[in-house]
Short mmCIF file of C-alpha atoms in Angstrom, two decimals:
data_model
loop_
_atom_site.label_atom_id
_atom_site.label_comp_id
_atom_site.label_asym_id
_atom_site.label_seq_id
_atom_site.Cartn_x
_atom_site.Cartn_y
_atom_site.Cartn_z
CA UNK V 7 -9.64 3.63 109.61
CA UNK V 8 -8.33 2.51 113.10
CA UNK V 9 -9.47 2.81 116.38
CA UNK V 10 -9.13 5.81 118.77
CA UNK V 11 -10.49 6.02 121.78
CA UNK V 12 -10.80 8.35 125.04
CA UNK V 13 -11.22 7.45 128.61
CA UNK V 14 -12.80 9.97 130.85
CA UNK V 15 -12.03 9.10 134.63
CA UNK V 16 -12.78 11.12 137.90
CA UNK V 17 -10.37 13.77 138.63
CA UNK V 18 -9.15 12.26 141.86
CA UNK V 19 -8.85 8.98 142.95
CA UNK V 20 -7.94 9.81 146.87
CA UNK V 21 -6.08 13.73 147.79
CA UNK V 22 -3.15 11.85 148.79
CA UNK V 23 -2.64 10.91 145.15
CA UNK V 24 -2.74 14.08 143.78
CA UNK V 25 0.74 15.86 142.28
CA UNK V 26 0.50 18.26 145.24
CA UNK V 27 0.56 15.13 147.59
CA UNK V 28 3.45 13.45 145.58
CA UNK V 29 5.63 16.82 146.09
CA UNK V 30 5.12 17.60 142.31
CA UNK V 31 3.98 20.90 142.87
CA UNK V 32 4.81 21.95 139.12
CA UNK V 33 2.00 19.82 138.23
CA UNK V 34 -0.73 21.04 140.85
CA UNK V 35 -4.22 21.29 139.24
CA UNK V 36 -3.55 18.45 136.37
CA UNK V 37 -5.35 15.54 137.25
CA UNK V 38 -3.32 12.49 138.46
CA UNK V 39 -5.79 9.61 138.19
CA UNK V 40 -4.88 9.22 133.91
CA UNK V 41 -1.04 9.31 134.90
CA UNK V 42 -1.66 6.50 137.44
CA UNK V 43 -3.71 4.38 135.38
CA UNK V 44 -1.09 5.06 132.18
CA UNK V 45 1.41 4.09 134.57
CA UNK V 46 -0.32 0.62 135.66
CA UNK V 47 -0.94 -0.30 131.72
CA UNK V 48 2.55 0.11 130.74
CA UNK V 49 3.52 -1.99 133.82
CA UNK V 50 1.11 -4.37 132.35
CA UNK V 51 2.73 -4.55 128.95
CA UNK V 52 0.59 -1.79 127.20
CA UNK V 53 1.19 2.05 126.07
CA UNK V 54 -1.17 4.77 126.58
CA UNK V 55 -1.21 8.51 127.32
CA UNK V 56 -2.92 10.87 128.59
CA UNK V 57 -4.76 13.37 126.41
CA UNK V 58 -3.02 16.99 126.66
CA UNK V 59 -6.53 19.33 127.41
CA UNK V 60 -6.95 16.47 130.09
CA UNK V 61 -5.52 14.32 132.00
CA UNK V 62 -8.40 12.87 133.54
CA UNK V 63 -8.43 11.27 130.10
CA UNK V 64 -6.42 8.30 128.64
CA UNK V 65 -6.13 7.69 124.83
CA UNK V 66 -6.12 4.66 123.60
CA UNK V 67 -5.15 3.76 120.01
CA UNK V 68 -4.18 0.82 119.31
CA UNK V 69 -2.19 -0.74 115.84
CA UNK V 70 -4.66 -1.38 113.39
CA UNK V 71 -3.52 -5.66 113.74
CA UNK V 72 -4.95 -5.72 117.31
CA UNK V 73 -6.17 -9.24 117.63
CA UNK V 74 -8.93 -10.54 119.88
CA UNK V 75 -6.50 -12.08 122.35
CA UNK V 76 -4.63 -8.89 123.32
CA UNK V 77 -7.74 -6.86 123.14
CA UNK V 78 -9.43 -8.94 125.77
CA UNK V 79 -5.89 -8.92 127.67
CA UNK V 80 -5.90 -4.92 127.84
CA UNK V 81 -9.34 -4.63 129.02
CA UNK V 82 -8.64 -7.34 131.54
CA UNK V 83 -5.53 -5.35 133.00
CA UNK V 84 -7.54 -1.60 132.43
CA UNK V 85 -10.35 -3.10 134.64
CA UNK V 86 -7.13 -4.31 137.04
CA UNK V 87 -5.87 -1.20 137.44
CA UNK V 88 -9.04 0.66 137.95
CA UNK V 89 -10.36 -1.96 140.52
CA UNK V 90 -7.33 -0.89 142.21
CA UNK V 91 -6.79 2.78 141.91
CA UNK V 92 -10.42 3.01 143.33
CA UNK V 93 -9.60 0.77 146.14
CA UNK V 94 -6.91 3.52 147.09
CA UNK V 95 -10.11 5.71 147.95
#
């Protein structure tokens, strides 16, 4: 059946991080926070996106032969990268 999953974040992490901030004023109003923290995962070896009503949310689905190790290696690096966005506040 597989797994899918969504996670809802706070809109901003810290106005500095926004798209208007970043001088990516096509994107003002989107959320940045999901596009940072999709952009930490893949820097830690795993693929995610952000959902396309939102992205304050990330989806994650991963293969179907996920094993335990990798599992608790992607929640290990997700709570990394939020410790850290959140620090930026």
């Amino acid at each position: 059946e597989g797994l899918l999953l969504g996670l809802r974040l706070r809109p901003e992490v810290a106005p500095w991080l926004s798209f208007d901030a970043l001088g990516l004023t096509e994107l003002v109003g989107k959320p940045s926070v999901g596009m940072l923290l999709m952009h930490r995962l893949y820097r830690a070896g795993f693929v995610t996106n952000v959902c396309g009503h939102t992205w304050s949310t990330v989806r994650l689905q991963p293969p179907l032969t996920l094993d335990r190790p990798t599992l608790e290696r992607f929640v290990a690096a997700t709570r990394e990268a939020l410790d850290y966005l959140w620090g930026l506040g």
